[in-house]
Coordinates of C-alpha atoms and ligand atoms in Angstrom, one line a residue:
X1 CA -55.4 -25.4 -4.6
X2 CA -52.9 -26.3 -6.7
X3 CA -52.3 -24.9 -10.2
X4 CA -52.7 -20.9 -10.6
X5 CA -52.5 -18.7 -13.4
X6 CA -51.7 -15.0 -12.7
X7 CA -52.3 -12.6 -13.9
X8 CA -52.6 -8.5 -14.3
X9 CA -55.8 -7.1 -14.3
X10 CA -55.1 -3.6 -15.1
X11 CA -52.1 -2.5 -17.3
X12 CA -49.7 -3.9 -16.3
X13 CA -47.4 -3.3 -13.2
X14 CA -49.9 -4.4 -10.8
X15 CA -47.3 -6.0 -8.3
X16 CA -47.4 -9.6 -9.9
X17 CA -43.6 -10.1 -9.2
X18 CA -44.5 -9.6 -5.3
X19 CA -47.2 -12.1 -5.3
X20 CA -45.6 -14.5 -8.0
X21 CA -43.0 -14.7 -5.0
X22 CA -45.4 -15.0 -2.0
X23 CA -47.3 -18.0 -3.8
X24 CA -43.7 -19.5 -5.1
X25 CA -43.0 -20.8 -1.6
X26 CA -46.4 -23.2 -2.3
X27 CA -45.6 -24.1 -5.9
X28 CA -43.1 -26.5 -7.7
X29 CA -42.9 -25.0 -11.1
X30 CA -43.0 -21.3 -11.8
X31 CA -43.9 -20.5 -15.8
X32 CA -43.6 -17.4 -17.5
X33 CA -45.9 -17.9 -20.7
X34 CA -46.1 -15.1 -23.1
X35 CA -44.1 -11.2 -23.4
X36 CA -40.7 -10.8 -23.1
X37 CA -38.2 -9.0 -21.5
X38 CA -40.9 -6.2 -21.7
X39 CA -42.0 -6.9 -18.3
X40 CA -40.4 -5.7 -15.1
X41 CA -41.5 -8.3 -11.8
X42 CA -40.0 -6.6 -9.0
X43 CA -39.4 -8.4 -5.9
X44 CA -38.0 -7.2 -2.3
X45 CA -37.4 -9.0 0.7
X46 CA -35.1 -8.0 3.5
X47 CA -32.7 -5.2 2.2
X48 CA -33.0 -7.1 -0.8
X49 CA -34.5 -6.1 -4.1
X50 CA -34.9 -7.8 -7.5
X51 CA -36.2 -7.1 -10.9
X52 CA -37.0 -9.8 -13.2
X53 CA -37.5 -9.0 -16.7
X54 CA -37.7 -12.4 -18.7
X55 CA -37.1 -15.2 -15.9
X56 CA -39.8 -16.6 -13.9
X57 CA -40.0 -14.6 -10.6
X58 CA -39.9 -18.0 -8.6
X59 CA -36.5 -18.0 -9.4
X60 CA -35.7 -16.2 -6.2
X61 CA -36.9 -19.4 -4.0
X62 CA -34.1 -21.9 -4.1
X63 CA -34.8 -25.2 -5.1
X64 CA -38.1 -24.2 -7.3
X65 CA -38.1 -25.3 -11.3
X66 CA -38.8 -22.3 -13.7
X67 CA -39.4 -22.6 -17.1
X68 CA -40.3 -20.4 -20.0
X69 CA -43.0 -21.6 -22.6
X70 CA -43.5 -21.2 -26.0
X71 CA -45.6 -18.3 -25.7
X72 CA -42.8 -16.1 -24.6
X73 CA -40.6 -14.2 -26.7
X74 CA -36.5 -14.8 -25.9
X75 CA -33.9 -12.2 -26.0
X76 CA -30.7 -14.5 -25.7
X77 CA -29.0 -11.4 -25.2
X78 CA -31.4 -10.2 -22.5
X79 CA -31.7 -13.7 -21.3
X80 CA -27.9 -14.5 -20.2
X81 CA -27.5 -10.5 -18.9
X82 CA -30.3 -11.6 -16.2
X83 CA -28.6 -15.2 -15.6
X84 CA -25.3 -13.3 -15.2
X85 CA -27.4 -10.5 -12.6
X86 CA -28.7 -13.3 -10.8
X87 CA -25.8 -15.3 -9.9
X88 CA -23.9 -12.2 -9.2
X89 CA -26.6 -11.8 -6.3
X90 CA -26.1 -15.0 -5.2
X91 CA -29.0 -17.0 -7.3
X92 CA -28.0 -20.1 -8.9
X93 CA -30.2 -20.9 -12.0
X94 CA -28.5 -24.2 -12.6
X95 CA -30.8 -27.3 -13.5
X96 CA -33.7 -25.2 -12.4
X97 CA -34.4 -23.2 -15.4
X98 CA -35.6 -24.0 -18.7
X99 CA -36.5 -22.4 -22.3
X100 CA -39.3 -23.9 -24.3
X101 CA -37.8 -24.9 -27.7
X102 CA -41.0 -23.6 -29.4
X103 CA -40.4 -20.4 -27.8
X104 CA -39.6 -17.5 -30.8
X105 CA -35.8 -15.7 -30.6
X106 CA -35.9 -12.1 -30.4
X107 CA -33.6 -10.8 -32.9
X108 CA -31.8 -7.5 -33.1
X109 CA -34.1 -6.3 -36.8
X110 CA -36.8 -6.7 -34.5
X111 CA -35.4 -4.2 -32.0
X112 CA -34.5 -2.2 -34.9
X113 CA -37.7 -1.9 -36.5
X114 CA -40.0 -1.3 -32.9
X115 CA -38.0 1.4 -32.4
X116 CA -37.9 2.7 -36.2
X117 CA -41.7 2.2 -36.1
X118 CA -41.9 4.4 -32.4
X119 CA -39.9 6.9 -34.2
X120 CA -41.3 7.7 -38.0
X121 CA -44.7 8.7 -37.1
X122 CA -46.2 7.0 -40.0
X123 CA -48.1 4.9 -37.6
X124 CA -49.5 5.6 -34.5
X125 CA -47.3 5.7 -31.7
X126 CA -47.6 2.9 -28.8
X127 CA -44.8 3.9 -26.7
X128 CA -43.5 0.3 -26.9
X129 CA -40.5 -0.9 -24.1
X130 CA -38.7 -1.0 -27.9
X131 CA -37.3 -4.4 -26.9
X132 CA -38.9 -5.9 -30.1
X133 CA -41.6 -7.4 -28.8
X134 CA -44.6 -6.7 -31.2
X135 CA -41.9 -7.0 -34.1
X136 CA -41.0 -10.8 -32.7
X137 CA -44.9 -11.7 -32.6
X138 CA -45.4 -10.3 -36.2
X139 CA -42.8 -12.9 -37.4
X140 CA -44.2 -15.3 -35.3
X141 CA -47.7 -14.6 -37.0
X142 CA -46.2 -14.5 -40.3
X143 CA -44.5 -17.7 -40.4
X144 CA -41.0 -15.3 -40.7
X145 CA -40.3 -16.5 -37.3
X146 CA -37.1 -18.2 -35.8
X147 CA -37.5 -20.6 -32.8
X148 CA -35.0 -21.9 -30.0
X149 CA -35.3 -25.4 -31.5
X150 CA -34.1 -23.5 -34.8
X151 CA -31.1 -22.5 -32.9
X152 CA -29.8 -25.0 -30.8
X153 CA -30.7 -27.4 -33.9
X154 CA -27.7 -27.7 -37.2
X155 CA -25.7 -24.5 -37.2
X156 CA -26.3 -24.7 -41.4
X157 CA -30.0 -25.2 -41.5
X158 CA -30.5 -21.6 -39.0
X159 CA -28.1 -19.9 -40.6
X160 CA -30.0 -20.7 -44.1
X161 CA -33.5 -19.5 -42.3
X162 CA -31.6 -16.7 -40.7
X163 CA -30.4 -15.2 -44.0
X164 CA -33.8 -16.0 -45.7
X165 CA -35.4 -14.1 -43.3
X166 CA -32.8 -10.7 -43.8
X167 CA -33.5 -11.2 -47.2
X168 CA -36.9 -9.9 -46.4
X169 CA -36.3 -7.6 -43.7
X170 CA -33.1 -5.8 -45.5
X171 CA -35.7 -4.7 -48.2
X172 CA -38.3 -3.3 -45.9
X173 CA -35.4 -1.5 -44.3
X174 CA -34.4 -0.3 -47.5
X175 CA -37.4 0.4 -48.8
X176 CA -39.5 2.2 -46.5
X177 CA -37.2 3.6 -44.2
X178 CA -34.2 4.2 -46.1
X179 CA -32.3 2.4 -43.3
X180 CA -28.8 1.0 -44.5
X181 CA -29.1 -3.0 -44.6
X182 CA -28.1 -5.5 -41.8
X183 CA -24.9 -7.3 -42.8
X184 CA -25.9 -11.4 -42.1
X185 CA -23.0 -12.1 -40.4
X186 CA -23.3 -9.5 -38.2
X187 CA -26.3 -11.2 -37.0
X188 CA -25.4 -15.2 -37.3
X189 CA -21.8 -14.8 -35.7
X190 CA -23.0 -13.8 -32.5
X191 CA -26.7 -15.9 -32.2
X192 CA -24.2 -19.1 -33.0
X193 CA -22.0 -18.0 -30.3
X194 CA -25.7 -18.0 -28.0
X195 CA -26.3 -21.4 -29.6
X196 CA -23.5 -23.1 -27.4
X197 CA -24.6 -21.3 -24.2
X198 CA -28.8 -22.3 -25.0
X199 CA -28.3 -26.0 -25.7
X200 CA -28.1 -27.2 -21.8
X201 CA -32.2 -24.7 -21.2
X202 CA -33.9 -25.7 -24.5
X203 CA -36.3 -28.2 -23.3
X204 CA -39.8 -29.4 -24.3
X205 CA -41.2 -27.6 -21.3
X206 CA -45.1 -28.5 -22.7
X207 CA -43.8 -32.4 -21.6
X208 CA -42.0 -31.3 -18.5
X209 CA -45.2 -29.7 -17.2
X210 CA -47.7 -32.4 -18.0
X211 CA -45.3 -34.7 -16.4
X212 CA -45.3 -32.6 -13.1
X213 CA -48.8 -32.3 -13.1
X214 CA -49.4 -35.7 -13.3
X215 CA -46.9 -36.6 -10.8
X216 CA -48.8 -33.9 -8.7
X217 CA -47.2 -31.2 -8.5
X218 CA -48.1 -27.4 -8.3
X219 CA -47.7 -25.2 -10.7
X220 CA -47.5 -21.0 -11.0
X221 CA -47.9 -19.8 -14.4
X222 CA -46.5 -15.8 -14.0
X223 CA -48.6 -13.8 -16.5
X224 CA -46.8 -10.4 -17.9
X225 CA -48.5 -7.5 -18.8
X226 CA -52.0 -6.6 -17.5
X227 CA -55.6 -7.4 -19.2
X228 CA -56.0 -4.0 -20.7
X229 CA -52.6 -4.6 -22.3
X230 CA -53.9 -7.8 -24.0
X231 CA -54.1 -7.7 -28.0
X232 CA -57.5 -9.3 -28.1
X233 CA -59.2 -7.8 -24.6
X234 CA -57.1 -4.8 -23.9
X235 CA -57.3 -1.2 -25.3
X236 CA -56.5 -2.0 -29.2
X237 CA -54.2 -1.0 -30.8
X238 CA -52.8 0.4 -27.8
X239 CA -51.9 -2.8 -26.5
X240 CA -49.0 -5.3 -26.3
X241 CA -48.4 -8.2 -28.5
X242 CA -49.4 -11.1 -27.1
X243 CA -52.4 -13.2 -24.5
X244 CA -51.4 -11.3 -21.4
X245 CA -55.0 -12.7 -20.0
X246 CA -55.5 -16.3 -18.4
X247 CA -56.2 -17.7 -21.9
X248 CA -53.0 -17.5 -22.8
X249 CA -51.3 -19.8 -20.1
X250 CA -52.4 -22.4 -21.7
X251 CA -51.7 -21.9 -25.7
X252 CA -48.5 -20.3 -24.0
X253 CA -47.6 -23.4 -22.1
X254 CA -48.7 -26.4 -24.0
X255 CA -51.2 -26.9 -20.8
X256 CA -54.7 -27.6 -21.1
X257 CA -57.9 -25.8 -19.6
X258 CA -58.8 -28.7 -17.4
X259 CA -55.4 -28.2 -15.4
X260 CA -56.0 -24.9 -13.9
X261 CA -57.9 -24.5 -10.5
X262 CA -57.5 -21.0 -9.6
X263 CA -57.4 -17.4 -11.8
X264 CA -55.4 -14.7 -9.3
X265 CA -56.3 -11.4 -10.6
X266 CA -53.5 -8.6 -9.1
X267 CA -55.3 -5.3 -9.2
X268 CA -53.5 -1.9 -7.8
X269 CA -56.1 -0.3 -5.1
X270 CA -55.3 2.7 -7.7
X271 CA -54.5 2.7 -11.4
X272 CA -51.6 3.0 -13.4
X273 CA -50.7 2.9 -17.2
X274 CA -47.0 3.6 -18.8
X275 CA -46.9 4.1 -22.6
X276 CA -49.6 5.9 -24.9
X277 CA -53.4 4.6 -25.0
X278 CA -56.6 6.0 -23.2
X279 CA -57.1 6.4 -19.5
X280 CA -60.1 7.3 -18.4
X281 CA -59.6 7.8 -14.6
X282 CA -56.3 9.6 -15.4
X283 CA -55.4 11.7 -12.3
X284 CA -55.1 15.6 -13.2
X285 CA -51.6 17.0 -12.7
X286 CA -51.5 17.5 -9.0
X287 CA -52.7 14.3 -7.4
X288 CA -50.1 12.7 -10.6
X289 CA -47.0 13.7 -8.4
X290 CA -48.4 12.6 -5.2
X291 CA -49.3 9.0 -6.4
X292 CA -46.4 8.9 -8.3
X293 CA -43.9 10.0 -5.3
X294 CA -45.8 7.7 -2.9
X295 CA -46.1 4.9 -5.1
X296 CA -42.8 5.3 -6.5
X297 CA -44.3 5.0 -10.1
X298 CA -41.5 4.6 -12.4
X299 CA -41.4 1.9 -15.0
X300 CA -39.2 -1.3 -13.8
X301 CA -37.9 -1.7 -16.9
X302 CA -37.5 1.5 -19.4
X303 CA -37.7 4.0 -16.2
X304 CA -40.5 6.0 -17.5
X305 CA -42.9 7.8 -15.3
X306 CA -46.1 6.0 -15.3
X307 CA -49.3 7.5 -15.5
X308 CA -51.8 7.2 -12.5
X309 CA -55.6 7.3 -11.9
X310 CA -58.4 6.3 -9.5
X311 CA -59.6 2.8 -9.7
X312 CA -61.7 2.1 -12.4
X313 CA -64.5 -1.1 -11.7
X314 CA -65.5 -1.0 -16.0
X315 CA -61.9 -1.9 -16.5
X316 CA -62.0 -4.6 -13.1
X317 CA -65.3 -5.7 -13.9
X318 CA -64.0 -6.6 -17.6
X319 CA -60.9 -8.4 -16.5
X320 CA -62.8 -10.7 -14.1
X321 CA -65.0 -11.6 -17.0
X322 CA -62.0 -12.4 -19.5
X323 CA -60.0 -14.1 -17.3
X324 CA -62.3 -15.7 -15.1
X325 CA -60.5 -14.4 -12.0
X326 CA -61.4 -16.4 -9.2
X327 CA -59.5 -14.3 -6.4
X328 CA -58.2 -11.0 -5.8
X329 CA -54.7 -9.9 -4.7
X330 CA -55.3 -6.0 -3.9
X331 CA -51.8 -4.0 -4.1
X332 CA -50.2 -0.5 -3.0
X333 CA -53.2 -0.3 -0.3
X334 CA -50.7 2.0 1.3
X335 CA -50.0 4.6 -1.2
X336 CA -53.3 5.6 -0.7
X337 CA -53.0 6.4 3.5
X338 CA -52.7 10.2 3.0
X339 CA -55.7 10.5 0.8
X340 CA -58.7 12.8 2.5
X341 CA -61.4 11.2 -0.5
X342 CA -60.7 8.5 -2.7
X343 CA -62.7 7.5 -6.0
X344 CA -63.8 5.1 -7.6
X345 CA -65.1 4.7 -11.3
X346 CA -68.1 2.5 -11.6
X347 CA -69.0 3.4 -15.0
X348 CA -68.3 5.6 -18.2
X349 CA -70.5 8.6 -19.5
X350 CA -70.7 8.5 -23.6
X351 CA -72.6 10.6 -25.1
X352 CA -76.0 10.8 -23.3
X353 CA -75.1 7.1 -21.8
X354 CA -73.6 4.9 -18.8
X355 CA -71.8 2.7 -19.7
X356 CA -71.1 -0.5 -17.4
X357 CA -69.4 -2.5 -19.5
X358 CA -65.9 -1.9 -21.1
X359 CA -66.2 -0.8 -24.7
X360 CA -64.0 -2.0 -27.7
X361 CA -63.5 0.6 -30.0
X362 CA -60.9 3.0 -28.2
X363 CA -62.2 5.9 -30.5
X364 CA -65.3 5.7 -28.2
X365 CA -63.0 5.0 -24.8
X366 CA -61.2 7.5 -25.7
X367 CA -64.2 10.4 -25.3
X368 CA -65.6 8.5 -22.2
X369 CA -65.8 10.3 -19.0
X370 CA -65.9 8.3 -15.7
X371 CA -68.6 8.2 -13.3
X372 CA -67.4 8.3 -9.8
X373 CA -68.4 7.5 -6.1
X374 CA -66.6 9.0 -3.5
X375 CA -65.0 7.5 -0.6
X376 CA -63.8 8.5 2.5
X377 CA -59.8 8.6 3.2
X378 CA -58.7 6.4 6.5
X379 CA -55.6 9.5 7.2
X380 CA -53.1 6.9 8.7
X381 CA -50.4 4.7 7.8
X382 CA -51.1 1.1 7.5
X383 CA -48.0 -0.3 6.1
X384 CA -47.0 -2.1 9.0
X385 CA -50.1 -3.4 9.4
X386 CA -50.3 -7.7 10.0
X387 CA -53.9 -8.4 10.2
X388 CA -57.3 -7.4 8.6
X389 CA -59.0 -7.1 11.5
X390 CA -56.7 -4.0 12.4
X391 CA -57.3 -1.9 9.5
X392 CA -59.1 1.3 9.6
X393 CA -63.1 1.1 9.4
X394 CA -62.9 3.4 6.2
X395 CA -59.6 1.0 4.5
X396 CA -62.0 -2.0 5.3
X397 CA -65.0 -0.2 3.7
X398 CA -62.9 1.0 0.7
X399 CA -61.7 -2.7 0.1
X400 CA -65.7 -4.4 0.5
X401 CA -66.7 -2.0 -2.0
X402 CA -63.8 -3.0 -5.0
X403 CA -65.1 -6.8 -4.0
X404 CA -69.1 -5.6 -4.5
X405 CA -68.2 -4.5 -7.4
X406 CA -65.8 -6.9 -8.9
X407 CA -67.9 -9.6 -7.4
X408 CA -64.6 -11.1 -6.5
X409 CA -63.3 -12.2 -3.4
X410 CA -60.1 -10.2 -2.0
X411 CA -57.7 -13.2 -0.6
X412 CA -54.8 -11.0 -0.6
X413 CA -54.0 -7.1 0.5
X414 CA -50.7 -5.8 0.0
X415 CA -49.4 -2.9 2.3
X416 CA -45.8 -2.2 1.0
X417 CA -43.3 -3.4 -1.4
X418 CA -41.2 -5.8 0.8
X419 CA -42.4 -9.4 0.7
X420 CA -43.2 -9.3 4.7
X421 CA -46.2 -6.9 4.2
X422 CA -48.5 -9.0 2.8
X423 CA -52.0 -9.4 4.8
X424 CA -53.7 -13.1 4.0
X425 CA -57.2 -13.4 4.0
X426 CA -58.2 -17.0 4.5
Ligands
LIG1 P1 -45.3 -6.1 -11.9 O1 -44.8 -5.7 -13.2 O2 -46.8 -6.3 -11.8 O3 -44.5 -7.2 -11.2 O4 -45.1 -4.8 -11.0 P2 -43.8 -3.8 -10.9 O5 -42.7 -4.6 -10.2 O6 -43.5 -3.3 -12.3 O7 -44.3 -2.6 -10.1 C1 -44.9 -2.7 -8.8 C2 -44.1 -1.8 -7.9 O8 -44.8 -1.6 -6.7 C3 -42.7 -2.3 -7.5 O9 -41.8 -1.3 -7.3 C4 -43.0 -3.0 -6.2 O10 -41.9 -3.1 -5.3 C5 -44.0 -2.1 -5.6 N1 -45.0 -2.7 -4.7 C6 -45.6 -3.9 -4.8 N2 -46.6 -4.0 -3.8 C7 -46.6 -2.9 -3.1 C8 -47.4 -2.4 -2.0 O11 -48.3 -3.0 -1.5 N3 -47.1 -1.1 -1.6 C9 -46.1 -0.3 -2.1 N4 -45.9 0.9 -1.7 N5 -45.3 -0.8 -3.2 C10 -45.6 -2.0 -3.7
LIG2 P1 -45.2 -5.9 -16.6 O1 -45.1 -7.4 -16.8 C1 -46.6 -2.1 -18.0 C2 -46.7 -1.5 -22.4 C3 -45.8 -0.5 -23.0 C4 -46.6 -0.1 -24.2 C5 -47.3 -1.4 -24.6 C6 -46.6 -2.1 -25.8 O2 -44.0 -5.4 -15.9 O3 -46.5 -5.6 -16.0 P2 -44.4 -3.5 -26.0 O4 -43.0 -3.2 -25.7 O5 -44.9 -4.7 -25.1 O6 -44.7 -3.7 -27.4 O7 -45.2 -2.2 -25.5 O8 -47.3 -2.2 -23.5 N1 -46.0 -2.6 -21.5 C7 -46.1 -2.6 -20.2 N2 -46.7 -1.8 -19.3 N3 -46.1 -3.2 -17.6 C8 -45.5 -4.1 -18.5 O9 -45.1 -5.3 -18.1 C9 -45.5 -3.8 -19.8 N4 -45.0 -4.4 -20.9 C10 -45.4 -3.7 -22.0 O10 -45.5 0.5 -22.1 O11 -47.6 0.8 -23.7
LIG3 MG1 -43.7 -4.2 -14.2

């Protein structure tokens, strides 16, 4: 075992943060490779709790190199706000972090037109984090985008691309949504004032990862978002912008296919969405609150209650397949201890159909129904529980059958948000 790529296999806030941290203490290099500062990787030991948005969550092990590849998207103002929160807890990022040059800048039209977008109605709304994410990934697409290396490289020669780019964005402000114009300066003053403080992280991080790996060492690649939330697999158009699946560690990286030895798949024993988008095993009002509560289901970065359902194997069974996830890391086994019957979707009725297998037009997702076996509740609290062998017949039973069907071996059950309750299966 030595490289990993992990990775969400629902949508999103599956507990990668607590994972990314348990397998940091094995790894060298930690790598975040596509999103943004969308993400929210929470991590809790002791009486401690962190949430990362945009920096590897390996950063919290002292010692370990993290870098962020080209796949990502940077926020420099989101970037030093979570350097400064860091060191103000006592974590030193020095030497040990690094920013792909390749990586695109997140700039502040793009924040301005996700959230103008959200907000006219004339398209359909996501419920984006509005950090300017999908804007970013448009530009990137479009060739309109601005990179590190454009940055940190001669002030004059970004600051001509800068104003080119305004150029362009100033009339679709204008234009379609009768928005006043960004003033240049405005926007080159304070990125050249970012420039200084990004020089000593840009790095080639492609090279500095090869090099590891050929020197041996192990490397974590940190996936954001979940499967579902992916803009090729996931539930399109209600999706993020970018290769949350395994596929994208490596175009997100500059690492190829041949490097990776293990897919970790981080699946909630329940589900859980935040934003707009179908959800077919979408809890009705009542069992909502208790989940929630339980589970504290708030979003770690915008705050926003997150929607809950029963676990759905279409959705599991799809992400395996994508991804080719090789383990399972089962989370929030706990929030489910005061459940009499628990459910589980193993298909979708359409029409006069079952489906098994995920569908891609969301207009069609969107009227499925799920099919559900029951299962019965274990009534007893297992969040101080340190090995398998001591979990309740009916937890042991409930976890066999997400393996059956995700013909996936569990290697790691999760039992509570701090770092200690964490049951390995060998
Ligand atoms: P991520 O985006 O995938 O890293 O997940 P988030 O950090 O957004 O959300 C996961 C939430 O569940 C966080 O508040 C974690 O502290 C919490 N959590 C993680 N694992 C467990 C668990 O096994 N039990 C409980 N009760 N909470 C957990
Ligand atoms: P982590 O890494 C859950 C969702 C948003 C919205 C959609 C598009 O913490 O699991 P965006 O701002 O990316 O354009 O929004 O994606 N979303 C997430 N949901 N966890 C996340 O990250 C998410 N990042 C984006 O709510 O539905
Ligand atoms: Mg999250």
């Amino acid at each position: 075992m030595s490289n990993i790529v992990l990775i969400g296999a629902q949508w999103g806030d599956e507990g990668k943060g607590k994972i990314i941290d348990i397998l940091t203490e094995k790894s060298d290099y930690i790598v975040r490779y596509q999103g943004g500062n969308n993400a929210g990787h929470t991590v809790k030991y002791a009486d401690k709790k962190f949430v990362l948005h945009l920096i590897p969550s390996g950063i919290l092990r002292s010692g370990k190199k993290c870098l962020i590849g080209n796949g990502v998207v940077l926020d420099p103002e989101a970037f030093f706000e979570e350097i400064e929160t860091l060191e103000k807890k006592g974590v030193s990022v020095k030497g040990r972090l690094f920013v792909s040059d390749q990586a695109h800048l997140i700039f502040p039209y793009h924040r301005l037109f996700d959230t103008l977008r959200e907000e006219s109605g004339a398209s359909q709304k996501i419920g984006t984090t509005q950090r300017g994410i999908g804007p970013c990934y448009e530009d990137k697409m479009a060739r309109l985008g601005i990179r590190v290396a454009d940055l940190v490289g001669e002030p004059q020669f970004f600051e001509k691309r800068l104003r080119h780019v305004l150029e362009i964005k100033n009339k679709i402000l204008s234009k379609i949504y009768h928005h006043k114009p960004l003033r240049p300066a405005a926007c080159i003053k304070p990125y050249l004032a970012y420039r200084t403080r990004l020089i000593p992280y840009a790095a080639n991080t492609s090279l500095i990862l090869n090099k590891a790996i050929g020197n041996g060492k192990k490397i974590l690649f940190e996936g954001a978002q979940g499967t579902l939330l992916d803009v090729d697999h996931g539930t399109y158009p209600y999706v993020t912008s970018s290769n949350a699946s395994a596929g994208g560690a490596l175009t997100g990286t500059g690492v190829g296919p041949t490097q990776i030895d293990e897919v970790v798949g981080v699946i909630k024993a329940y589900t859980t969405r935040v934003g707009e988008g179908p959800f077919p095993t979408e809890f009705p009002e009542d069992l909502v609150k208790k989940i929630r509560d339980k589970g504290e289901e708030y979003g770690a970065t915008t705050g926003r209650p997150r929607r809950c359902g029963w676990f759905d194997a279409v959705i599991g069974r799809h992400a395996v397949s994508v991804n080719g996830i090789s383990s399972l890391a089962v989370m929030k086994l706990d929030v489910l201890d005061e459940l009499r019957e628990i459910k589980i979707c193993t298909g979708y009725r359409y029409k006069s159909k079952i489906l098994k297998d995920f569908p891609s037009n969301v207009e069609i997702l969107k009227r499925c129904s799920p099919v559900y076996e029951s299962h019965r509740g274990w009534l007893g609290n297992i969040s101080g529980l340190k090995r398998y062998q001591d979990f309740p017949p009916a937890a042991k039973k409930y976890l066999r059958r997400i393996e059956q069907l995700m013909e996936t071996p569990i290697k790691i059950i999760s039992v509570g948000s701090n770092r200690a309750q964490t049951v390995m299966l060998s």
